[in-house]
Every structure is written in C-alpha cells, then in structure tokens.
Tab-separated table of C-alpha atoms in Angstrom:
chain	number	residue	atom	x	y	z
A	1	UNK	CA	0.025	-0.005	-0.014
A	2	UNK	CA	0.957	3.571	-0.529
A	3	UNK	CA	-0.011	6.586	1.588
A	4	UNK	CA	0.336	10.084	0.113
A	5	UNK	CA	-0.253	12.951	2.467
A	6	UNK	CA	0.834	16.562	2.987
A	7	UNK	CA	2.799	18.295	5.793
A	8	UNK	CA	-0.346	20.073	6.732
A	9	UNK	CA	-2.396	16.879	7.073
A	10	UNK	CA	0.326	14.832	8.845
A	11	UNK	CA	0.400	17.352	11.677
A	12	UNK	CA	-3.277	16.666	12.309
A	13	UNK	CA	-3.295	12.914	11.608
A	14	UNK	CA	-0.006	11.702	13.161
A	15	UNK	CA	-1.822	9.737	15.933
A	16	UNK	CA	-3.278	7.470	13.188
A	17	UNK	CA	0.238	6.510	12.011
A	18	UNK	CA	1.691	5.562	15.374
A	19	UNK	CA	0.823	1.809	15.121
A	20	UNK	CA	1.849	1.597	11.427
A	21	UNK	CA	5.207	0.436	10.167
A	22	UNK	CA	6.193	1.412	6.635
A	23	UNK	CA	8.815	0.089	4.294
A	24	UNK	CA	9.906	3.569	3.394
A	25	UNK	CA	9.063	7.119	4.462
A	26	UNK	CA	9.880	9.642	1.722
A	27	UNK	CA	9.773	13.441	2.142
A	28	UNK	CA	9.454	15.662	-0.929
A	29	UNK	CA	10.196	19.383	-0.432
A	30	UNK	CA	12.014	18.349	2.686
A	31	UNK	CA	12.900	21.955	3.509
A	32	UNK	CA	9.504	21.975	5.299
A	33	UNK	CA	11.202	20.220	8.221
A	34	UNK	CA	14.221	22.502	8.369
A	35	UNK	CA	13.141	23.837	11.821
A	36	UNK	CA	13.558	20.865	14.182
A	37	UNK	CA	11.174	22.423	16.684
A	38	UNK	CA	8.345	22.868	14.191
A	39	UNK	CA	5.216	20.623	14.317
A	40	UNK	CA	6.015	19.556	10.707
A	41	UNK	CA	9.390	18.198	11.722
A	42	UNK	CA	8.216	16.543	14.966
A	43	UNK	CA	5.283	14.843	13.115
A	44	UNK	CA	7.211	13.259	10.265
A	45	UNK	CA	9.946	12.120	12.644
A	46	UNK	CA	7.264	10.073	14.479
A	47	UNK	CA	6.588	7.969	11.382
A	48	UNK	CA	8.187	4.478	11.695
A	49	UNK	CA	9.786	3.024	8.619
A	50	UNK	CA	12.704	0.705	7.570
A	51	UNK	CA	14.155	3.317	5.309
A	52	UNK	CA	13.999	7.099	5.008
A	53	UNK	CA	14.547	9.431	2.038
A	54	UNK	CA	14.382	13.207	1.819
A	55	UNK	CA	14.223	15.229	-1.508
A	56	UNK	CA	14.613	18.931	-1.778
A	57	UNK	CA	15.695	21.482	-4.319
A	58	UNK	CA	15.839	24.269	-1.808
A	59	UNK	CA	19.216	25.402	-0.525
A	60	UNK	CA	20.071	25.833	3.166
A	61	UNK	CA	18.827	29.330	3.855
A	62	UNK	CA	19.750	30.393	7.367
A	63	UNK	CA	21.959	27.970	9.273
A	64	UNK	CA	23.383	24.449	9.497
A	65	UNK	CA	20.607	23.415	11.888
A	66	UNK	CA	18.457	23.083	8.794
A	67	UNK	CA	20.783	20.344	7.516
A	68	UNK	CA	20.896	18.712	10.960
A	69	UNK	CA	17.049	18.575	11.120
A	70	UNK	CA	16.801	16.695	7.757
A	71	UNK	CA	19.424	14.271	8.820
A	72	UNK	CA	17.665	13.888	12.182
A	73	UNK	CA	14.729	12.519	10.078
A	74	UNK	CA	16.916	10.318	7.874
A	75	UNK	CA	19.252	8.838	10.527
A	76	UNK	CA	18.369	10.029	14.079
A	77	UNK	CA	21.545	10.310	16.129
A	78	UNK	CA	24.057	10.115	13.223
A	79	UNK	CA	24.940	13.812	13.456
A	80	UNK	CA	24.870	13.724	17.255
A	81	UNK	CA	22.351	15.490	19.457
A	82	UNK	CA	21.742	19.040	18.162
A	83	UNK	CA	23.679	20.748	20.968
A	84	UNK	CA	26.867	18.701	20.246
A	85	UNK	CA	26.371	19.251	16.509
A	86	UNK	CA	26.189	22.983	17.036
A	87	UNK	CA	29.379	23.050	19.176
A	88	UNK	CA	31.349	20.736	16.928
A	89	UNK	CA	30.294	21.952	13.526
A	90	UNK	CA	27.845	24.878	13.335
A	91	UNK	CA	29.631	27.443	15.507
A	92	UNK	CA	33.199	26.692	14.188
A	93	UNK	CA	32.027	26.720	10.564
A	94	UNK	CA	29.673	29.735	10.664
A	95	UNK	CA	31.396	31.955	13.310
A	96	UNK	CA	35.036	31.021	12.774
A	97	UNK	CA	35.042	29.910	9.090
A	98	UNK	CA	36.859	26.766	10.295
A	99	UNK	CA	37.841	24.893	7.081
A	100	UNK	CA	38.731	21.673	9.021
A	101	UNK	CA	35.313	21.497	10.673
A	102	UNK	CA	33.661	22.087	7.268
A	103	UNK	CA	35.726	19.252	5.657
A	104	UNK	CA	34.834	16.917	8.463
A	105	UNK	CA	31.125	17.711	8.222
A	106	UNK	CA	31.264	17.037	4.484
A	107	UNK	CA	33.034	13.775	5.068
A	108	UNK	CA	30.149	12.736	7.361
A	109	UNK	CA	27.319	13.664	5.105
A	110	UNK	CA	28.637	13.198	1.519
A	111	UNK	CA	28.054	9.396	1.337
A	112	UNK	CA	24.334	9.951	1.980
A	113	UNK	CA	23.665	12.850	-0.413
A	114	UNK	CA	22.921	12.346	-4.071
A	115	UNK	CA	23.200	15.775	-5.626
A	116	UNK	CA	21.804	16.340	-9.129
A	117	UNK	CA	22.790	19.541	-10.895
A	118	UNK	CA	20.494	21.207	-13.402
A	119	UNK	CA	23.418	21.348	-15.891
A	120	UNK	CA	23.665	17.509	-15.710
A	121	UNK	CA	20.091	16.701	-16.478
A	122	UNK	CA	18.844	19.604	-18.616
A	123	UNK	CA	21.244	19.858	-21.505
A	124	UNK	CA	18.574	21.506	-23.709
A	125	UNK	CA	17.747	24.270	-21.209
A	126	UNK	CA	18.421	27.705	-22.772
A	127	UNK	CA	21.265	29.699	-21.176
A	128	UNK	CA	20.393	32.167	-18.375
A	129	UNK	CA	21.494	35.699	-19.315
A	130	UNK	CA	21.842	37.917	-16.259
A	131	UNK	CA	22.182	41.702	-16.181
A	132	UNK	CA	22.194	44.158	-13.272
A	133	UNK	CA	20.543	47.527	-13.936
A	134	UNK	CA	21.860	50.331	-11.789
A	135	UNK	CA	19.326	53.129	-11.156
A	136	UNK	CA	19.910	56.588	-9.677
A	137	UNK	CA	17.659	57.863	-6.912
A	138	UNK	CA	15.527	60.851	-7.833
A	139	UNK	CA	16.450	64.202	-6.229
A	140	UNK	CA	13.598	63.991	-3.657
A	141	UNK	CA	14.253	60.281	-2.948
A	142	UNK	CA	17.911	61.062	-2.329
A	143	UNK	CA	17.001	63.794	0.119
A	144	UNK	CA	14.846	61.296	2.106
A	145	UNK	CA	17.610	58.620	1.879
A	146	UNK	CA	20.356	60.902	3.228
A	147	UNK	CA	18.124	62.209	6.042
A	148	UNK	CA	17.250	58.653	7.213
A	149	UNK	CA	20.806	57.457	6.679
A	150	UNK	CA	22.051	60.030	9.133
A	151	UNK	CA	19.251	59.264	11.629
A	152	UNK	CA	19.727	55.455	11.388
A	153	UNK	CA	23.522	55.791	11.735
A	154	UNK	CA	23.139	57.830	14.929
A	155	UNK	CA	20.638	55.334	16.368
A	156	UNK	CA	22.831	52.367	15.539
A	157	UNK	CA	25.972	53.988	17.035
A	158	UNK	CA	23.994	54.740	20.163
A	159	UNK	CA	22.736	51.153	20.349
A	160	UNK	CA	26.220	49.732	19.890
A	161	UNK	CA	27.630	52.098	22.609
A	162	UNK	CA	24.924	50.992	25.079
A	163	UNK	CA	24.461	47.322	24.223
A	164	UNK	CA	27.530	46.237	22.250
A	165	UNK	CA	27.641	45.112	18.626
A	166	UNK	CA	26.441	41.549	19.267
A	167	UNK	CA	23.173	42.816	20.830
A	168	UNK	CA	22.531	45.390	18.186
A	169	UNK	CA	22.019	43.106	15.167
A	170	UNK	CA	18.263	43.563	15.056
A	171	UNK	CA	18.513	47.337	15.076
A	172	UNK	CA	21.217	47.257	12.352
A	173	UNK	CA	19.103	44.963	10.200
A	174	UNK	CA	15.997	47.085	10.740
A	175	UNK	CA	17.964	50.225	9.679
A	176	UNK	CA	19.357	48.621	6.582
A	177	UNK	CA	15.841	47.345	5.644
A	178	UNK	CA	14.485	50.851	6.005
A	179	UNK	CA	17.132	52.207	3.639
A	180	UNK	CA	16.427	49.459	1.151
A	181	UNK	CA	12.767	50.399	1.259
A	182	UNK	CA	13.591	54.052	0.513
A	183	UNK	CA	15.534	52.866	-2.577
A	184	UNK	CA	12.412	50.962	-3.693
A	185	UNK	CA	9.997	53.813	-2.894
A	186	UNK	CA	9.846	56.142	0.117
A	187	UNK	CA	6.064	56.022	0.198
A	188	UNK	CA	6.356	52.447	1.567
A	189	UNK	CA	6.478	54.014	4.988
A	190	UNK	CA	6.277	57.804	4.561
A	191	UNK	CA	2.693	58.980	4.419
A	192	UNK	CA	1.909	61.707	1.867
A	193	UNK	CA	5.284	61.307	0.106
A	194	UNK	CA	4.611	63.154	-3.144
A	195	UNK	CA	7.873	62.372	-4.941
A	196	UNK	CA	8.620	59.474	-7.192
A	197	UNK	CA	11.158	56.593	-7.289
A	198	UNK	CA	13.938	56.207	-9.739
A	199	UNK	CA	13.739	52.474	-9.557
A	200	UNK	CA	9.934	52.334	-10.132
A	201	UNK	CA	10.246	54.660	-13.102
A	202	UNK	CA	13.048	52.465	-14.591
A	203	UNK	CA	10.966	49.354	-13.977
A	204	UNK	CA	7.936	50.725	-15.869
A	205	UNK	CA	10.207	51.620	-18.795
A	206	UNK	CA	11.712	48.085	-18.916
A	207	UNK	CA	8.235	46.428	-18.632
A	208	UNK	CA	7.022	48.609	-21.538
A	209	UNK	CA	10.046	47.495	-23.695
A	210	UNK	CA	9.540	43.828	-22.753
A	211	UNK	CA	5.823	43.967	-23.666
A	212	UNK	CA	6.701	45.458	-27.072
A	213	UNK	CA	9.089	42.542	-27.577
A	214	UNK	CA	6.401	40.033	-26.639
A	215	UNK	CA	8.344	38.893	-23.572
A	216	UNK	CA	6.561	37.633	-20.500
A	217	UNK	CA	7.797	38.458	-17.069
A	218	UNK	CA	8.018	37.109	-13.465
A	219	UNK	CA	8.536	40.065	-11.122
A	220	UNK	CA	9.645	39.388	-7.518
A	221	UNK	CA	9.873	41.703	-4.534
A	222	UNK	CA	10.382	40.893	-0.852
A	223	UNK	CA	7.937	43.737	0.045
A	224	UNK	CA	4.182	43.307	-0.716
A	225	UNK	CA	3.934	47.080	-0.348
A	226	UNK	CA	6.257	47.432	-3.442
A	227	UNK	CA	4.113	44.989	-5.403
A	228	UNK	CA	1.064	47.044	-4.583
A	229	UNK	CA	2.709	50.247	-5.836
A	230	UNK	CA	3.698	48.427	-9.033
A	231	UNK	CA	0.097	47.231	-9.411
A	232	UNK	CA	-1.131	50.827	-9.248
A	233	UNK	CA	1.357	51.812	-11.916
A	234	UNK	CA	0.380	48.907	-14.151
A	235	UNK	CA	-3.270	49.724	-13.842
A	236	UNK	CA	-2.479	52.978	-15.643
A	237	UNK	CA	-0.985	51.057	-18.613
A	238	UNK	CA	-2.108	48.362	-21.060
A	239	UNK	CA	0.252	45.799	-19.305
A	240	UNK	CA	-1.853	43.023	-17.739
A	241	UNK	CA	-0.764	41.092	-14.701
A	242	UNK	CA	-1.467	38.385	-12.085
A	243	UNK	CA	-0.626	38.951	-8.418
A	244	UNK	CA	0.377	36.360	-5.789
A	245	UNK	CA	1.453	36.771	-2.171
A	246	UNK	CA	1.205	34.736	1.086
A	247	UNK	CA	-2.513	35.384	1.420
A	248	UNK	CA	-3.438	33.962	-2.010
A	249	UNK	CA	-5.491	30.761	-1.669
A	250	UNK	CA	-4.002	27.520	-2.935
A	251	UNK	CA	-6.677	26.930	-5.618
A	252	UNK	CA	-6.328	30.555	-6.861
A	253	UNK	CA	-2.482	30.009	-7.104
A	254	UNK	CA	-3.138	26.934	-9.301
A	255	UNK	CA	-5.591	28.707	-11.569
A	256	UNK	CA	-3.283	31.733	-12.015
A	257	UNK	CA	-0.232	29.583	-12.728
A	258	UNK	CA	-2.145	27.506	-15.329
A	259	UNK	CA	-3.592	30.627	-17.009
A	260	UNK	CA	-0.239	32.366	-17.085
A	261	UNK	CA	1.500	29.310	-18.643
A	262	UNK	CA	-1.258	29.147	-21.253
A	263	UNK	CA	-0.338	32.641	-22.400
A	264	UNK	CA	-2.763	34.850	-20.462
A	265	UNK	CA	-1.441	38.273	-19.224
A	266	UNK	CA	1.979	39.830	-19.505
A	267	UNK	CA	3.458	39.968	-16.025
A	268	UNK	CA	3.268	37.752	-12.856
A	269	UNK	CA	3.877	39.768	-9.611
A	270	UNK	CA	5.029	37.538	-6.806
A	271	UNK	CA	6.219	38.120	-3.263
A	272	UNK	CA	9.543	36.411	-2.799
A	273	UNK	CA	8.574	34.423	0.250
A	274	UNK	CA	5.250	33.220	-1.156
A	275	UNK	CA	6.592	32.224	-4.603
A	276	UNK	CA	10.203	31.303	-4.124
A	277	UNK	CA	9.374	27.640	-4.222
A	278	UNK	CA	6.613	25.244	-5.461
A	279	UNK	CA	5.610	27.150	-8.578
A	280	UNK	CA	6.208	26.178	-12.178
A	281	UNK	CA	6.056	29.257	-14.384
A	282	UNK	CA	7.814	28.416	-17.607
A	283	UNK	CA	5.349	30.653	-19.453
A	284	UNK	CA	7.766	33.500	-18.538
A	285	UNK	CA	11.043	34.039	-20.397
A	286	UNK	CA	12.229	37.003	-18.184
A	287	UNK	CA	12.618	37.281	-14.395
A	288	UNK	CA	13.037	40.669	-12.597
A	289	UNK	CA	14.106	40.971	-8.954
A	290	UNK	CA	12.983	44.446	-8.081
A	291	UNK	CA	14.949	44.390	-4.826
A	292	UNK	CA	17.816	41.985	-4.096
A	293	UNK	CA	17.437	39.552	-1.217
A	294	UNK	CA	20.066	39.085	1.511
A	295	UNK	CA	20.624	35.473	0.422
A	296	UNK	CA	21.445	34.987	-3.298
A	297	UNK	CA	20.439	31.281	-3.116
A	298	UNK	CA	16.899	32.388	-2.361
A	299	UNK	CA	16.935	34.683	-5.411
A	300	UNK	CA	18.257	31.787	-7.549
A	301	UNK	CA	15.479	29.515	-6.273
A	302	UNK	CA	12.870	32.136	-7.241
A	303	UNK	CA	14.428	32.613	-10.746
A	304	UNK	CA	14.192	28.870	-11.250
A	305	UNK	CA	10.361	29.109	-11.245
A	306	UNK	CA	10.898	29.895	-14.935
A	307	UNK	CA	14.380	28.490	-15.774
A	308	UNK	CA	13.511	24.809	-15.506
A	309	UNK	CA	12.099	21.787	-17.376
A	310	UNK	CA	9.637	23.017	-20.031
A	311	UNK	CA	11.419	26.315	-20.614
A	312	UNK	CA	12.089	26.840	-24.326
C-alpha cells in the first residue's frame, strides 16, 4: 500500500500513524522540516519505517541546523544531538570559518547525499543571461535617503555604545531594511510622500520595452507594499498582470499559474517568500528581482520558477 499525504495533514493525523510500520518514508520538499522544533518536523519524525529518504531542491537558507534537522529525520543520532552538532560543527564553521570542521562535516554527510545539478540533467535548457541595472535615486528620494541614513546611523551608534555590537544586530538589520525600502519607494512608510522613485520609473520603462518585444515576465519583490505600488502603476497602462502573495488561496494559485503558462497576461507579480518555491512558471522568459534579497540562493530559487524543465 501507498499513503500520500501533505505536511499540513500529517500534523493533524499523526496519531493514526503511530501503530503503522512502513517500508519507506519519503519526504518531498524536505525543507518543510528545516526547523527541528516545528510541528512539521516533529510529526514526520514520528513515522516508523525501515528506510527514509528526503528530497529537496531548496538550498540551506539560514543555518546548519536546517541540515541537521533533515538528517535527524533520515538517521536520528548520526549527526549527534543538536547541542553537540552545534558546538562541533555549526559554531566553528559559521562563526570562525573553520575549514577543517567544514571538511569533517562534508566527510560525514557526503556518502548519504545524491546531488543532481541542473546542468547535468537539462542539456537543452536555454542559457540564463543575467544583467544588473543600476538606477539613480531621484532628487527627492535622495534627500529622504540621506536624512534617514544620518538618523539610522546615529541610532545604531548609540545602540552599539549601550548594548555592544552583538546585541545590536536587530537594530542594524532594521535600519538597513528601511534604507532598502527608500531605494524601492519612500512612500512604503512615509505617508503623503509626493515624490517618485527612480527604480519604479526604470521598471515601468523596462516592462514597456519587454511587452513590445512580446516577452513575459516574473517580477519578484520581498515587500508586498512594493508589489502594490507596481500594481497601481500597471493599472495605468495596457500591461496586464497576475498577483500572488502569502494570502493567495492554494486553488487561486493553481488557476493563475495555469492561465499564465497558457499565455494569459503579461506579468506575474510575486512576493519572494510566497513564490520562491513550489511554482512552475515556464510561461515566462524573463525574471526581474525588483529588490535583491540578502541570500542569493533564495533569489536563484525564485528565478528557477521559470528556468526549469519546460522552458524553451
């Protein structure tokens, strides 16, 4: 017999599986158990089987605990209890860039990982041509940026003086995020901002050119507020679009993806977190990241919604 279920259902139904013994337990999209403390991870680790497999195309995003959690499903105990793993591998590798610890971890895990590269299995996939477009801030946008830059810098220096660098990470990250938002469009958080955005103006020009050339576009942003501003701009043009974020229902996602791949509408607006995985959008031949993400592997994953099997 074969049982097919989802992470969402297994959390609810795990009690039904406790007395069952399977030949194999196979996880697809295994990144869903990357947090060992999550209900997803705890539930699937309760399934009893003779053999365990995990499949994922999603890179490690935040820390080596994500790798540990998947191995804790595959071979509990093999990479030691989490505390020991952290002391022996995670801290030396991440904090100290310890090459010896990294080599030793690789030696432990390599025999159990079968890695398949896209270049090995998709010889016919068209090449990916990447370009970075640098855009100047508008005069008003630059005034806002410089004012906030000065304010954030003073706040961060004060935080570091009082709490030390190690305890100021959140404030630093928040400040950098605010500056990134100003580069996207100051009206993301400044009410009644009556200026424009160099980046948004450049985007609209690019989208117009792409439409004229009959190109179809996936457009990612980490900020849903940015996507809403882009929607307002697109509503003033003849460029048609679909929009998807974390609140979009699963059945609506399916319908939109199918319609887009069948040739309907010009642009697909997607929030990076909602659409970085699990979507097949080969109907697009162009991907735009409106704002770069901290982790380039996450960007790559999002781009691969289009650059994959079926792309011509």
